[in-house]
Amino acid sequence: MEHHWSARHREGFWPEWSLGFPLAWLYGVSGADITEEPRVSLKAMALAGRKKGLLQRLDAGEVVIGDGGYVIALERRGYVKAGHWTTEAAVEHPEAVRQLHREFLRAGANVLQSFTFYSSDEKLKIGGSAGNITSQQINEAACDIAREIANEGDALVAGCVSQTPAYAITKSESEVKAIIKKQLDVFVAKGVDFLIAEFFRHVEEAAWAVEVLQSSGKPVAATLCMSPEGDKHGVSPGDCAVRLVKAGAKIVGINCHLDPTCALKTVKLMKEGLEAANLKAHLMVQPLGFHTPECNREGYCVLPEFPFALESRAMTRWDMQKYAREAYNMGIRYIGGCCGFEPYHIRALAEELAPERGLLTPSFREARALG
């Protein structure tokens, strides 16, 4: 579907597809008024245990909208310490994490990621900001919060692990896997819907993480923070994708460090690598919400604006709509965001792809009703 964004769209009017008959189609009721509730609410479906799993949705060709960036969003709100970027707030300020989850859900997210970034005892110790809070406490609290809010809609909960200090220090496979396994045990006990290995700079470490996570029997997604140049060891995006799929990942892609333009170029190379190897996997992209056209493989961390002056690089909703459409046209069906993505950015993704998804976000429905 091609959009022609006129001046009146840019001034805040609703997209043309949302006016008139599509609303009745989206609600599944002939001639339905925009204030009328769907026949079965998303909350009722969730409580009735009728949620479809991630692979079930992706295999059917559905669009899955991910959530956005938690550590930067919560740092800006006063709950996370910059530099450490660890997730004690899940224990110390659960109300803040709960509210941000709810905002992403209302914006249209189909997935709520557990607020467990960098949540290993080793990383907490290096950061020096954990006090007496353990990774197990954080991971348990984060899963509980995500599940509570996911059950308010039709969202899935993802248990998330990220790169470890052990890989950079020792390159020990056994140490890395032990750290990942410790987090996995909590995720399994808490009944997350699927698992994400994210924010890995080296495909070797990411593959180790995938091998541990897939032992749970739950679907595993794996995303690297890299440019078209490849990972930190120079492994090409295509080869990275192949290694992750062979390790057991069902969804592969890119997250963080670089903007959507760069991320989509990298996912394209990953897709080509899988096709050349005759392997299949779903594609996923969760880039930065900042413009980083001059960045190389180091990403936005080397910018002079990082981390306290990135506002001038923030992407607009129009940028997000363009990104969502380009990702969809590439064949990517898991589309979300990472650092810099606020709920209104996720709302822009969800509304851009509403015709393909066949539903409106809660925020969109309620705004129309009030208008």
Short mmCIF file of C-alpha atoms in Angstrom, two decimals:
data_model
loop_
_atom_site.label_atom_id
_atom_site.label_comp_id
_atom_site.label_asym_id
_atom_site.label_seq_id
_atom_site.Cartn_x
_atom_site.Cartn_y
_atom_site.Cartn_z
CA MET A 1 0.00 0.00 0.00
CA GLU A 2 1.56 3.29 -1.05
CA HIS A 3 1.06 6.35 1.11
CA HIS A 4 1.09 9.93 -0.13
CA TRP A 5 1.51 12.05 2.97
CA SER A 6 -0.35 15.27 2.30
CA ALA A 7 -0.13 18.45 4.36
CA ARG A 8 -3.30 17.59 6.24
CA HIS A 9 -1.87 14.20 7.28
CA ARG A 10 1.22 15.94 8.57
CA GLU A 11 -0.97 18.31 10.55
CA GLY A 12 -2.39 15.44 12.54
CA PHE A 13 -5.43 14.22 10.60
CA TRP A 14 -6.04 10.50 10.39
CA PRO A 15 -4.57 8.53 7.48
CA GLU A 16 -7.04 8.13 4.62
CA TRP A 17 -7.33 4.37 5.08
CA SER A 18 -8.77 4.94 8.58
CA LEU A 19 -11.74 6.98 7.34
CA GLY A 20 -14.97 5.20 6.50
CA PHE A 21 -15.36 1.54 5.66
CA PRO A 22 -11.99 0.19 6.88
CA LEU A 23 -13.07 0.83 10.48
CA ALA A 24 -16.05 -1.47 10.07
CA TRP A 25 -13.74 -4.05 8.51
CA LEU A 26 -11.18 -3.70 11.30
CA TYR A 27 -13.85 -4.15 13.95
CA GLY A 28 -15.42 -7.06 12.14
CA VAL A 29 -18.89 -5.52 12.36
CA SER A 30 -20.81 -4.29 9.36
CA GLY A 31 -21.54 -0.59 9.76
CA ALA A 32 -19.91 -0.49 13.19
CA ASP A 33 -19.62 2.87 14.86
CA ILE A 34 -16.08 3.87 15.83
CA THR A 35 -17.01 3.91 19.50
CA GLU A 36 -18.25 0.32 19.41
CA GLU A 37 -16.08 -2.29 21.05
CA PRO A 38 -14.84 -5.26 19.02
CA ARG A 39 -16.90 -8.44 19.38
CA VAL A 40 -14.22 -9.98 21.58
CA SER A 41 -11.84 -7.60 23.35
CA LEU A 42 -8.12 -8.24 23.31
CA LYS A 43 -8.13 -8.47 27.09
CA ALA A 44 -10.88 -11.08 27.07
CA MET A 45 -8.96 -13.12 24.48
CA ALA A 46 -5.84 -12.99 26.63
CA LEU A 47 -7.63 -14.00 29.80
CA ALA A 48 -9.29 -16.85 27.93
CA GLY A 49 -5.88 -18.21 27.01
CA ARG A 50 -6.39 -17.64 23.29
CA LYS A 51 -3.14 -15.85 22.55
CA LYS A 52 -1.25 -17.12 19.57
CA GLY A 53 2.45 -17.80 20.01
CA LEU A 54 5.17 -15.85 18.23
CA LEU A 55 5.98 -18.47 15.61
CA GLN A 56 2.29 -19.12 15.04
CA ARG A 57 1.83 -15.43 14.23
CA LEU A 58 4.92 -15.14 12.06
CA ASP A 59 4.28 -18.39 10.20
CA ALA A 60 0.85 -17.03 9.30
CA GLY A 61 2.47 -13.91 7.86
CA GLU A 62 1.22 -11.61 10.60
CA VAL A 63 3.03 -8.41 11.52
CA VAL A 64 4.43 -8.45 15.05
CA ILE A 65 5.13 -5.02 16.50
CA GLY A 66 7.89 -5.02 19.09
CA ASP A 67 8.22 -2.55 21.92
CA GLY A 68 10.82 0.18 22.29
CA GLY A 69 13.86 1.17 24.30
CA TYR A 70 13.61 0.82 28.06
CA VAL A 71 16.95 1.80 29.57
CA ILE A 72 17.23 5.19 27.85
CA ALA A 73 13.53 5.93 28.33
CA LEU A 74 13.78 5.14 32.04
CA GLU A 75 17.08 7.01 32.39
CA ARG A 76 15.34 10.10 31.05
CA ARG A 77 12.58 9.54 33.59
CA GLY A 78 15.08 9.26 36.45
CA TYR A 79 15.10 5.52 37.12
CA VAL A 80 18.24 4.19 35.38
CA LYS A 81 21.88 5.24 35.76
CA ALA A 82 23.53 6.20 32.46
CA GLY A 83 26.71 4.32 31.68
CA HIS A 84 25.73 1.30 33.74
CA TRP A 85 22.39 0.85 31.97
CA THR A 86 21.41 -1.93 34.34
CA THR A 87 17.87 -2.72 35.37
CA GLU A 88 17.55 -2.43 39.14
CA ALA A 89 14.42 -0.35 38.62
CA ALA A 90 12.46 -3.57 38.09
CA VAL A 91 12.96 -4.15 41.83
CA GLU A 92 13.38 -0.61 43.17
CA HIS A 93 10.75 1.19 41.07
CA PRO A 94 8.41 -1.42 39.59
CA GLU A 95 5.72 1.21 39.07
CA ALA A 96 7.94 3.00 36.54
CA VAL A 97 8.65 -0.16 34.56
CA ARG A 98 5.00 -1.16 34.75
CA GLN A 99 3.88 2.19 33.35
CA LEU A 100 6.31 2.13 30.43
CA HIS A 101 5.21 -1.42 29.54
CA ARG A 102 1.60 -0.23 29.60
CA GLU A 103 2.38 2.70 27.32
CA PHE A 104 4.09 0.46 24.76
CA LEU A 105 1.13 -1.92 24.91
CA ARG A 106 -1.36 0.91 24.35
CA ALA A 107 0.78 2.15 21.48
CA GLY A 108 0.30 -1.17 19.69
CA ALA A 109 3.16 -3.45 20.76
CA ASN A 110 2.52 -7.18 20.43
CA VAL A 111 5.59 -8.04 22.52
CA LEU A 112 6.74 -6.78 25.91
CA GLN A 113 10.38 -7.55 26.57
CA SER A 114 11.41 -8.29 30.14
CA PHE A 115 13.38 -5.40 31.62
CA THR A 116 16.45 -7.59 32.06
CA PHE A 117 19.09 -5.86 29.92
CA TYR A 118 22.60 -6.48 31.32
CA SER A 119 20.94 -8.32 34.19
CA SER A 120 23.64 -10.73 35.26
CA ASP A 121 25.41 -10.67 38.60
CA GLU A 122 28.73 -10.17 36.80
CA LYS A 123 27.53 -7.05 35.00
CA LEU A 124 25.82 -5.68 38.11
CA LYS A 125 29.06 -6.08 40.06
CA ILE A 126 31.11 -4.27 37.41
CA GLY A 127 28.55 -1.47 37.28
CA GLY A 128 28.79 -1.00 41.04
CA SER A 129 25.21 0.23 41.22
CA ALA A 130 23.32 -2.86 42.29
CA GLY A 131 23.80 -2.70 46.03
CA ASN A 132 22.38 -5.90 47.44
CA ILE A 133 20.04 -6.55 44.49
CA THR A 134 20.75 -9.78 42.63
CA SER A 135 20.17 -10.65 39.00
CA GLN A 136 17.66 -13.29 40.05
CA GLN A 137 15.59 -10.68 41.89
CA ILE A 138 15.67 -8.38 38.86
CA ASN A 139 14.82 -11.12 36.38
CA GLU A 140 11.95 -12.45 38.48
CA ALA A 141 10.47 -9.00 39.09
CA ALA A 142 10.87 -8.01 35.44
CA CYS A 143 9.08 -11.12 34.21
CA ASP A 144 6.22 -10.61 36.67
CA ILE A 145 5.74 -6.99 35.62
CA ALA A 146 5.85 -7.79 31.90
CA ARG A 147 3.33 -10.62 32.29
CA GLU A 148 0.98 -8.47 34.35
CA ILE A 149 0.81 -5.81 31.64
CA ALA A 150 0.89 -8.22 28.70
CA ASN A 151 -2.26 -9.80 30.08
CA GLU A 152 -4.02 -6.46 29.72
CA GLY A 153 -3.89 -7.04 25.95
CA ASP A 154 -2.84 -9.52 23.30
CA ALA A 155 0.89 -9.19 23.96
CA LEU A 156 3.55 -11.85 24.41
CA VAL A 157 6.34 -11.74 27.00
CA ALA A 158 9.94 -12.16 25.86
CA GLY A 159 12.72 -13.10 28.25
CA CYS A 160 15.84 -11.21 27.14
CA VAL A 161 19.57 -11.83 27.59
CA SER A 162 22.45 -9.72 26.31
CA GLN A 163 26.22 -9.77 25.96
CA THR A 164 28.24 -10.74 29.03
CA PRO A 165 31.40 -9.35 30.65
CA ALA A 166 32.86 -12.87 30.56
CA TYR A 167 33.13 -12.91 26.77
CA ALA A 168 35.15 -9.72 26.63
CA ILE A 169 37.40 -10.76 29.50
CA THR A 170 37.96 -14.49 29.08
CA LYS A 171 36.29 -15.61 25.82
CA SER A 172 35.23 -18.65 27.85
CA GLU A 173 32.31 -20.51 26.27
CA SER A 174 31.51 -22.32 29.51
CA GLU A 175 31.45 -19.09 31.54
CA VAL A 176 29.23 -17.31 29.03
CA LYS A 177 26.82 -20.21 28.82
CA ALA A 178 26.62 -20.51 32.62
CA ILE A 179 25.62 -16.84 32.88
CA ILE A 180 22.95 -17.22 30.19
CA LYS A 181 21.66 -20.45 31.74
CA LYS A 182 21.19 -18.73 35.10
CA GLN A 183 18.92 -16.16 33.48
CA LEU A 184 17.16 -18.79 31.39
CA ASP A 185 16.19 -20.76 34.49
CA VAL A 186 14.23 -17.76 35.77
CA PHE A 187 12.55 -17.17 32.40
CA VAL A 188 11.44 -20.79 32.19
CA ALA A 189 10.14 -20.74 35.76
CA LYS A 190 8.21 -17.55 35.00
CA GLY A 191 6.70 -18.98 31.82
CA VAL A 192 7.81 -16.38 29.28
CA ASP A 193 6.44 -16.94 25.78
CA PHE A 194 9.73 -16.80 23.90
CA LEU A 195 13.35 -15.73 24.30
CA ILE A 196 15.53 -13.04 22.75
CA ALA A 197 19.32 -12.92 22.63
CA GLU A 198 19.90 -9.23 21.88
CA PHE A 199 22.63 -6.61 21.85
CA PHE A 200 25.47 -8.97 20.96
CA ARG A 201 28.46 -7.53 19.13
CA HIS A 202 30.11 -10.88 18.41
CA VAL A 203 28.22 -13.60 16.61
CA GLU A 204 30.25 -16.26 18.42
CA GLU A 205 28.89 -15.17 21.79
CA ALA A 206 25.39 -14.74 20.37
CA ALA A 207 25.46 -18.28 18.99
CA TRP A 208 26.50 -19.60 22.38
CA ALA A 209 23.58 -17.77 23.94
CA VAL A 210 21.17 -19.19 21.35
CA GLU A 211 22.42 -22.71 22.03
CA VAL A 212 21.57 -22.29 25.70
CA LEU A 213 18.21 -20.62 25.14
CA GLN A 214 16.95 -23.12 22.56
CA SER A 215 17.47 -25.93 25.07
CA SER A 216 14.31 -24.64 26.78
CA GLY A 217 12.15 -25.64 23.82
CA LYS A 218 10.82 -22.09 23.52
CA PRO A 219 11.20 -20.07 20.29
CA VAL A 220 14.44 -18.08 20.19
CA ALA A 221 15.12 -14.80 18.41
CA ALA A 222 18.67 -13.48 18.04
CA THR A 223 19.66 -9.93 17.13
CA LEU A 224 23.11 -8.42 16.71
CA CYS A 225 24.10 -4.76 17.01
CA MET A 226 26.20 -4.43 13.87
CA SER A 227 26.43 -2.52 10.60
CA PRO A 228 26.66 -3.91 7.05
CA GLU A 229 30.39 -4.30 7.77
CA GLY A 230 29.62 -7.21 10.06
CA ASP A 231 30.22 -8.03 13.71
CA LYS A 232 33.21 -6.90 15.80
CA HIS A 233 35.30 -9.74 14.40
CA GLY A 234 34.39 -8.84 10.83
CA VAL A 235 32.03 -11.76 10.26
CA SER A 236 29.66 -10.70 7.48
CA PRO A 237 25.94 -10.20 8.19
CA GLY A 238 25.08 -13.12 5.93
CA ASP A 239 27.45 -15.47 7.73
CA CYS A 240 26.21 -14.19 11.10
CA ALA A 241 22.63 -15.06 10.16
CA VAL A 242 23.66 -18.53 9.06
CA ARG A 243 25.52 -19.20 12.31
CA LEU A 244 22.60 -18.02 14.43
CA VAL A 245 20.08 -20.18 12.58
CA LYS A 246 22.34 -23.22 12.79
CA ALA A 247 22.63 -22.59 16.54
CA GLY A 248 18.83 -22.80 16.82
CA ALA A 249 17.42 -19.30 16.30
CA LYS A 250 14.05 -19.16 14.53
CA ILE A 251 14.12 -15.36 14.15
CA VAL A 252 17.24 -13.34 13.34
CA GLY A 253 18.00 -9.69 12.77
CA ILE A 254 19.42 -6.44 14.06
CA ASN A 255 18.88 -4.28 17.13
CA CYS A 256 20.26 -1.06 18.59
CA HIS A 257 23.48 0.90 17.84
CA LEU A 258 22.41 2.24 14.41
CA ASP A 259 19.40 3.87 12.79
CA PRO A 260 16.69 2.17 10.71
CA THR A 261 18.34 3.00 7.39
CA CYS A 262 21.51 1.17 8.35
CA ALA A 263 19.67 -1.62 10.18
CA LEU A 264 17.53 -2.44 7.16
CA LYS A 265 20.60 -2.61 4.92
CA THR A 266 22.15 -5.07 7.35
CA VAL A 267 19.03 -7.24 7.62
CA LYS A 268 18.92 -7.36 3.81
CA LEU A 269 22.43 -8.82 3.81
CA MET A 270 21.41 -11.33 6.49
CA LYS A 271 18.43 -12.36 4.37
CA GLU A 272 20.66 -12.85 1.33
CA GLY A 273 23.07 -14.96 3.38
CA LEU A 274 20.28 -17.25 4.54
CA GLU A 275 18.95 -17.62 1.00
CA ALA A 276 22.41 -18.50 -0.30
CA ALA A 277 22.74 -21.17 2.41
CA ASN A 278 19.22 -22.46 1.69
CA LEU A 279 18.17 -21.73 5.28
CA LYS A 280 14.92 -20.23 6.47
CA ALA A 281 14.22 -17.94 9.41
CA HIS A 282 11.92 -15.07 10.20
CA LEU A 283 13.47 -11.60 10.08
CA MET A 284 13.43 -9.08 12.90
CA VAL A 285 14.55 -5.46 13.21
CA GLN A 286 14.67 -3.18 16.28
CA PRO A 287 16.96 -0.23 15.48
CA LEU A 288 17.76 3.03 17.22
CA GLY A 289 15.23 5.83 17.32
CA PHE A 290 17.99 8.30 16.41
CA HIS A 291 19.47 9.35 13.08
CA THR A 292 23.08 8.09 12.87
CA PRO A 293 24.07 8.43 9.19
CA GLU A 294 27.78 9.03 9.89
CA CYS A 295 28.26 6.14 12.33
CA ASN A 296 30.31 3.06 11.53
CA ARG A 297 30.23 -0.32 13.22
CA GLU A 298 30.80 1.28 16.63
CA GLY A 299 27.35 2.85 16.47
CA TYR A 300 25.95 5.79 18.36
CA CYS A 301 28.05 5.21 21.48
CA VAL A 302 30.94 7.08 19.80
CA LEU A 303 28.87 10.17 19.03
CA PRO A 304 29.72 13.30 21.04
CA GLU A 305 26.01 13.61 21.87
CA PHE A 306 25.87 10.20 23.56
CA PRO A 307 24.12 9.73 25.91
CA PHE A 308 22.82 13.09 27.17
CA ALA A 309 22.33 15.19 24.03
CA LEU A 310 20.68 12.86 21.54
CA GLU A 311 17.41 14.76 21.35
CA SER A 312 18.45 16.63 18.20
CA ARG A 313 18.85 13.27 16.45
CA ALA A 314 15.44 11.91 17.46
CA MET A 315 13.34 10.45 14.68
CA THR A 316 9.85 11.78 14.00
CA ARG A 317 6.64 9.81 13.56
CA TRP A 318 6.91 10.36 9.79
CA ASP A 319 10.38 8.80 9.89
CA MET A 320 8.92 5.85 11.76
CA GLN A 321 6.12 5.38 9.27
CA LYS A 322 8.63 5.29 6.43
CA TYR A 323 10.80 2.79 8.35
CA ALA A 324 7.83 0.53 9.08
CA ARG A 325 6.76 0.51 5.43
CA GLU A 326 10.28 -0.21 4.15
CA ALA A 327 10.75 -3.02 6.65
CA TYR A 328 7.43 -4.57 5.70
CA ASN A 329 8.22 -4.34 1.99
CA MET A 330 11.51 -6.14 2.65
CA GLY A 331 9.63 -9.09 4.08
CA ILE A 332 10.41 -8.33 7.72
CA ARG A 333 7.47 -9.19 9.95
CA TYR A 334 8.87 -8.56 13.45
CA ILE A 335 9.28 -4.78 13.50
CA GLY A 336 10.04 -2.78 16.62
CA GLY A 337 12.60 -0.48 18.17
CA CYS A 338 15.40 -0.17 20.68
CA CYS A 339 17.09 2.81 22.36
CA GLY A 340 15.41 6.09 21.55
CA PHE A 341 12.06 4.52 20.68
CA GLU A 342 9.34 6.02 22.84
CA PRO A 343 5.72 4.79 22.89
CA TYR A 344 4.64 7.36 20.29
CA HIS A 345 7.22 5.90 17.89
CA ILE A 346 5.78 2.42 18.36
CA ARG A 347 2.32 3.89 17.82
CA ALA A 348 3.50 5.27 14.46
CA LEU A 349 4.71 1.80 13.42
CA ALA A 350 1.47 0.15 14.49
CA GLU A 351 -0.73 2.71 12.75
CA GLU A 352 1.30 2.63 9.54
CA LEU A 353 0.84 -1.14 9.35
CA ALA A 354 -2.73 -1.25 10.70
CA PRO A 355 -4.21 -2.27 7.32
CA GLU A 356 -1.88 -5.27 7.18
CA ARG A 357 -2.40 -6.12 10.84
CA GLY A 358 -6.17 -5.77 10.65
CA LEU A 359 -6.53 -3.90 13.92
CA LEU A 360 -6.14 -0.49 15.51
CA THR A 361 -4.13 0.37 18.59
CA PRO A 362 -6.04 1.11 21.82
CA SER A 363 -4.67 4.66 21.72
CA PHE A 364 -5.95 5.16 18.16
CA ARG A 365 -9.43 3.76 18.87
CA GLU A 366 -9.94 5.84 21.98
CA ALA A 367 -8.66 9.04 20.35
CA ARG A 368 -11.07 8.57 17.44
CA ALA A 369 -13.94 7.96 19.81
CA LEU A 370 -13.14 11.09 21.81
CA GLY A 371 -12.65 13.16 18.63
#
